[in-house]
Amino acid sequence: MHVSITPQGKAILAAIQRDMIVTQKAILQAIPASEWTGAFKVLEGLAHGAQRWQETCCRK
């Protein structure tokens, strides 16, 4: 089976990705540099938890 995204879908995806980058930049700019280490540790923990969940939740 071959699945591909339509041109309209590509445009929507690009708009979502641009918006996400703007949002991420705003969030990071709101965090004082002195707190970045802790913030990144939290993000790494959340990402690890999400990865573990994905590895176990969707297997058939």
mmCIF file of N, CA and C in Angstrom:
data_model
loop_
_atom_site.group_PDB
_atom_site.id
_atom_site.type_symbol
_atom_site.label_atom_id
_atom_site.label_comp_id
_atom_site.label_asym_id
_atom_site.label_seq_id
_atom_site.Cartn_x
_atom_site.Cartn_y
_atom_site.Cartn_z
ATOM 1 N N MET A 1 0.834 -1.157 0.000
ATOM 2 C CA MET A 1 0.000 0.000 0.000
ATOM 3 C C MET A 1 0.895 1.241 0.000
ATOM 4 N N HIS A 2 0.543 2.196 -0.818
ATOM 5 C CA HIS A 2 1.288 3.452 -0.897
ATOM 6 C C HIS A 2 0.377 4.581 -0.433
ATOM 7 N N VAL A 3 0.858 5.346 0.510
ATOM 8 C CA VAL A 3 0.101 6.481 1.026
ATOM 9 C C VAL A 3 0.951 7.728 0.840
ATOM 10 N N SER A 4 0.335 8.785 0.357
ATOM 11 C CA SER A 4 1.070 10.043 0.202
ATOM 12 C C SER A 4 0.175 11.203 0.620
ATOM 13 N N ILE A 5 0.822 12.299 0.921
ATOM 14 C CA ILE A 5 0.099 13.484 1.364
ATOM 15 C C ILE A 5 -0.216 14.358 0.152
ATOM 16 N N THR A 6 -1.392 14.937 0.156
ATOM 17 C CA THR A 6 -1.802 15.804 -0.947
ATOM 18 C C THR A 6 -1.108 17.161 -0.822
ATOM 19 N N PRO A 7 -1.095 17.937 -1.892
ATOM 20 C CA PRO A 7 -0.524 19.285 -1.793
ATOM 21 C C PRO A 7 -1.210 20.122 -0.706
ATOM 22 N N GLN A 8 -2.520 19.996 -0.585
ATOM 23 C CA GLN A 8 -3.244 20.726 0.460
ATOM 24 C C GLN A 8 -2.809 20.238 1.843
ATOM 25 N N GLY A 9 -2.623 18.934 1.974
ATOM 26 C CA GLY A 9 -2.152 18.371 3.237
ATOM 27 C C GLY A 9 -0.756 18.864 3.575
ATOM 28 N N LYS A 10 0.106 18.963 2.558
ATOM 29 C CA LYS A 10 1.464 19.475 2.781
ATOM 30 C C LYS A 10 1.426 20.917 3.268
ATOM 31 N N ALA A 11 0.528 21.711 2.693
ATOM 32 C CA ALA A 11 0.410 23.116 3.104
ATOM 33 C C ALA A 11 -0.081 23.216 4.547
ATOM 34 N N ILE A 12 -1.042 22.380 4.904
ATOM 35 C CA ILE A 12 -1.554 22.376 6.276
ATOM 36 C C ILE A 12 -0.456 21.950 7.241
ATOM 37 N N LEU A 13 0.276 20.897 6.894
ATOM 38 C CA LEU A 13 1.371 20.421 7.736
ATOM 39 C C LEU A 13 2.423 21.512 7.923
ATOM 40 N N ALA A 14 2.782 22.196 6.851
ATOM 41 C CA ALA A 14 3.782 23.265 6.938
ATOM 42 C C ALA A 14 3.298 24.386 7.857
ATOM 43 N N ALA A 15 2.017 24.738 7.761
ATOM 44 C CA ALA A 15 1.467 25.790 8.619
ATOM 45 C C ALA A 15 1.494 25.363 10.087
ATOM 46 N N ILE A 16 1.145 24.122 10.350
ATOM 47 C CA ILE A 16 1.172 23.603 11.723
ATOM 48 C C ILE A 16 2.596 23.621 12.259
ATOM 49 N N GLN A 17 3.550 23.179 11.439
ATOM 50 C CA GLN A 17 4.945 23.145 11.883
ATOM 51 C C GLN A 17 5.473 24.549 12.161
ATOM 52 N N ARG A 18 5.128 25.509 11.310
ATOM 53 C CA ARG A 18 5.552 26.901 11.539
ATOM 54 C C ARG A 18 4.975 27.423 12.853
ATOM 55 N N ASP A 19 3.694 27.147 13.089
ATOM 56 C CA ASP A 19 3.045 27.601 14.313
ATOM 57 C C ASP A 19 3.674 26.949 15.540
ATOM 58 N N MET A 20 4.006 25.678 15.441
ATOM 59 C CA MET A 20 4.638 24.981 16.559
ATOM 60 C C MET A 20 5.995 25.586 16.889
ATOM 61 N N ILE A 21 6.764 25.936 15.868
ATOM 62 C CA ILE A 21 8.083 26.536 16.091
ATOM 63 C C ILE A 21 7.940 27.888 16.782
ATOM 64 N N VAL A 22 6.986 28.692 16.332
ATOM 65 C CA VAL A 22 6.749 29.995 16.965
ATOM 66 C C VAL A 22 6.358 29.802 18.428
ATOM 67 N N THR A 23 5.474 28.846 18.682
ATOM 68 C CA THR A 23 5.038 28.564 20.054
ATOM 69 C C THR A 23 6.197 28.085 20.912
ATOM 70 N N GLN A 24 7.006 27.179 20.374
ATOM 71 C CA GLN A 24 8.150 26.656 21.122
ATOM 72 C C GLN A 24 9.145 27.763 21.447
ATOM 73 N N LYS A 25 9.401 28.646 20.494
ATOM 74 C CA LYS A 25 10.317 29.764 20.747
ATOM 75 C C LYS A 25 9.781 30.662 21.854
ATOM 76 N N ALA A 26 8.477 30.927 21.839
ATOM 77 C CA ALA A 26 7.881 31.781 22.867
ATOM 78 C C ALA A 26 7.997 31.135 24.242
ATOM 79 N N ILE A 27 7.769 29.835 24.308
ATOM 80 C CA ILE A 27 7.886 29.124 25.582
ATOM 81 C C ILE A 27 9.320 29.191 26.090
ATOM 82 N N LEU A 28 10.279 28.914 25.214
ATOM 83 C CA LEU A 28 11.682 28.929 25.624
ATOM 84 C C LEU A 28 12.140 30.320 26.039
ATOM 85 N N GLN A 29 11.660 31.341 25.361
ATOM 86 C CA GLN A 29 12.049 32.707 25.717
ATOM 87 C C GLN A 29 11.478 33.128 27.068
ATOM 88 N N ALA A 30 10.389 32.482 27.487
ATOM 89 C CA ALA A 30 9.773 32.817 28.772
ATOM 90 C C ALA A 30 10.491 32.157 29.949
ATOM 91 N N ILE A 31 11.354 31.185 29.666
ATOM 92 C CA ILE A 31 12.082 30.482 30.724
ATOM 93 C C ILE A 31 13.434 31.168 30.922
ATOM 94 N N PRO A 32 13.708 31.644 32.133
ATOM 95 C CA PRO A 32 15.014 32.267 32.385
ATOM 96 C C PRO A 32 16.150 31.272 32.116
ATOM 97 N N ALA A 33 17.238 31.757 31.589
ATOM 98 C CA ALA A 33 18.377 30.890 31.246
ATOM 99 C C ALA A 33 18.850 30.074 32.444
ATOM 100 N N SER A 34 18.717 30.623 33.629
ATOM 101 C CA SER A 34 19.162 29.906 34.830
ATOM 102 C C SER A 34 18.311 28.673 35.126
ATOM 103 N N GLU A 35 17.146 28.574 34.500
ATOM 104 C CA GLU A 35 16.246 27.441 34.728
ATOM 105 C C GLU A 35 16.239 26.444 33.575
ATOM 106 N N TRP A 36 17.020 26.683 32.531
ATOM 107 C CA TRP A 36 16.993 25.820 31.354
ATOM 108 C C TRP A 36 17.368 24.377 31.671
ATOM 109 N N THR A 37 18.378 24.182 32.508
ATOM 110 C CA THR A 37 18.816 22.821 32.816
ATOM 111 C C THR A 37 17.661 22.007 33.379
ATOM 112 N N GLY A 38 16.961 22.559 34.349
ATOM 113 C CA GLY A 38 15.825 21.851 34.938
ATOM 114 C C GLY A 38 14.701 21.642 33.947
ATOM 115 N N ALA A 39 14.443 22.660 33.131
ATOM 116 C CA ALA A 39 13.370 22.547 32.140
ATOM 117 C C ALA A 39 13.678 21.448 31.129
ATOM 118 N N PHE A 40 14.931 21.373 30.697
ATOM 119 C CA PHE A 40 15.289 20.341 29.725
ATOM 120 C C PHE A 40 15.247 18.950 30.340
ATOM 121 N N LYS A 41 15.571 18.841 31.625
ATOM 122 C CA LYS A 41 15.460 17.543 32.300
ATOM 123 C C LYS A 41 14.005 17.084 32.331
ATOM 124 N N VAL A 42 13.100 18.017 32.597
ATOM 125 C CA VAL A 42 11.672 17.685 32.598
ATOM 126 C C VAL A 42 11.237 17.237 31.203
ATOM 127 N N LEU A 43 11.649 17.982 30.184
ATOM 128 C CA LEU A 43 11.282 17.620 28.812
ATOM 129 C C LEU A 43 11.832 16.254 28.421
ATOM 130 N N GLU A 44 13.069 15.973 28.802
ATOM 131 C CA GLU A 44 13.655 14.665 28.503
ATOM 132 C C GLU A 44 12.869 13.556 29.192
ATOM 133 N N GLY A 45 12.467 13.783 30.431
ATOM 134 C CA GLY A 45 11.674 12.791 31.150
ATOM 135 C C GLY A 45 10.325 12.560 30.494
ATOM 136 N N LEU A 46 9.670 13.640 30.085
ATOM 137 C CA LEU A 46 8.384 13.505 29.403
ATOM 138 C C LEU A 46 8.532 12.783 28.068
ATOM 139 N N ALA A 47 9.575 13.118 27.323
ATOM 140 C CA ALA A 47 9.805 12.459 26.035
ATOM 141 C C ALA A 47 10.078 10.974 26.228
ATOM 142 N N HIS A 48 10.867 10.641 27.242
ATOM 143 C CA HIS A 48 11.165 9.232 27.524
ATOM 144 C C HIS A 48 9.884 8.489 27.903
ATOM 145 N N GLY A 49 9.066 9.101 28.742
ATOM 146 C CA GLY A 49 7.800 8.479 29.126
ATOM 147 C C GLY A 49 6.878 8.280 27.942
ATOM 148 N N ALA A 50 6.805 9.267 27.061
ATOM 149 C CA ALA A 50 5.965 9.148 25.869
ATOM 150 C C ALA A 50 6.473 8.043 24.952
ATOM 151 N N GLN A 51 7.788 7.938 24.824
ATOM 152 C CA GLN A 51 8.366 6.890 23.979
ATOM 153 C C GLN A 51 8.055 5.514 24.550
ATOM 154 N N ARG A 52 8.205 5.352 25.853
ATOM 155 C CA ARG A 52 7.900 4.066 26.489
ATOM 156 C C ARG A 52 6.430 3.717 26.317
ATOM 157 N N TRP A 53 5.549 4.712 26.462
ATOM 158 C CA TRP A 53 4.116 4.482 26.284
ATOM 159 C C TRP A 53 3.826 4.042 24.850
ATOM 160 N N GLN A 54 4.432 4.724 23.890
ATOM 161 C CA GLN A 54 4.203 4.406 22.484
ATOM 162 C C GLN A 54 4.685 3.000 22.156
ATOM 163 N N GLU A 55 5.788 2.593 22.745
ATOM 164 C CA GLU A 55 6.336 1.264 22.479
ATOM 165 C C GLU A 55 5.424 0.157 22.993
ATOM 166 N N THR A 56 4.638 0.436 24.015
ATOM 167 C CA THR A 56 3.812 -0.611 24.613
ATOM 168 C C THR A 56 2.329 -0.489 24.304
ATOM 169 N N CYS A 57 1.847 0.688 23.991
ATOM 170 C CA CYS A 57 0.402 0.880 23.855
ATOM 171 C C CYS A 57 -0.172 0.377 22.546
ATOM 172 N N CYS A 58 0.610 0.450 21.500
ATOM 173 C CA CYS A 58 0.036 0.273 20.170
ATOM 174 C C CYS A 58 0.437 -1.024 19.490
ATOM 175 N N ARG A 59 0.981 -1.926 20.225
ATOM 176 C CA ARG A 59 1.381 -3.205 19.626
ATOM 177 C C ARG A 59 0.180 -4.119 19.525
ATOM 178 N N LYS A 60 0.155 -4.859 18.454
ATOM 179 C CA LYS A 60 -0.947 -5.815 18.264
ATOM 180 C C LYS A 60 -0.452 -7.217 18.431
#
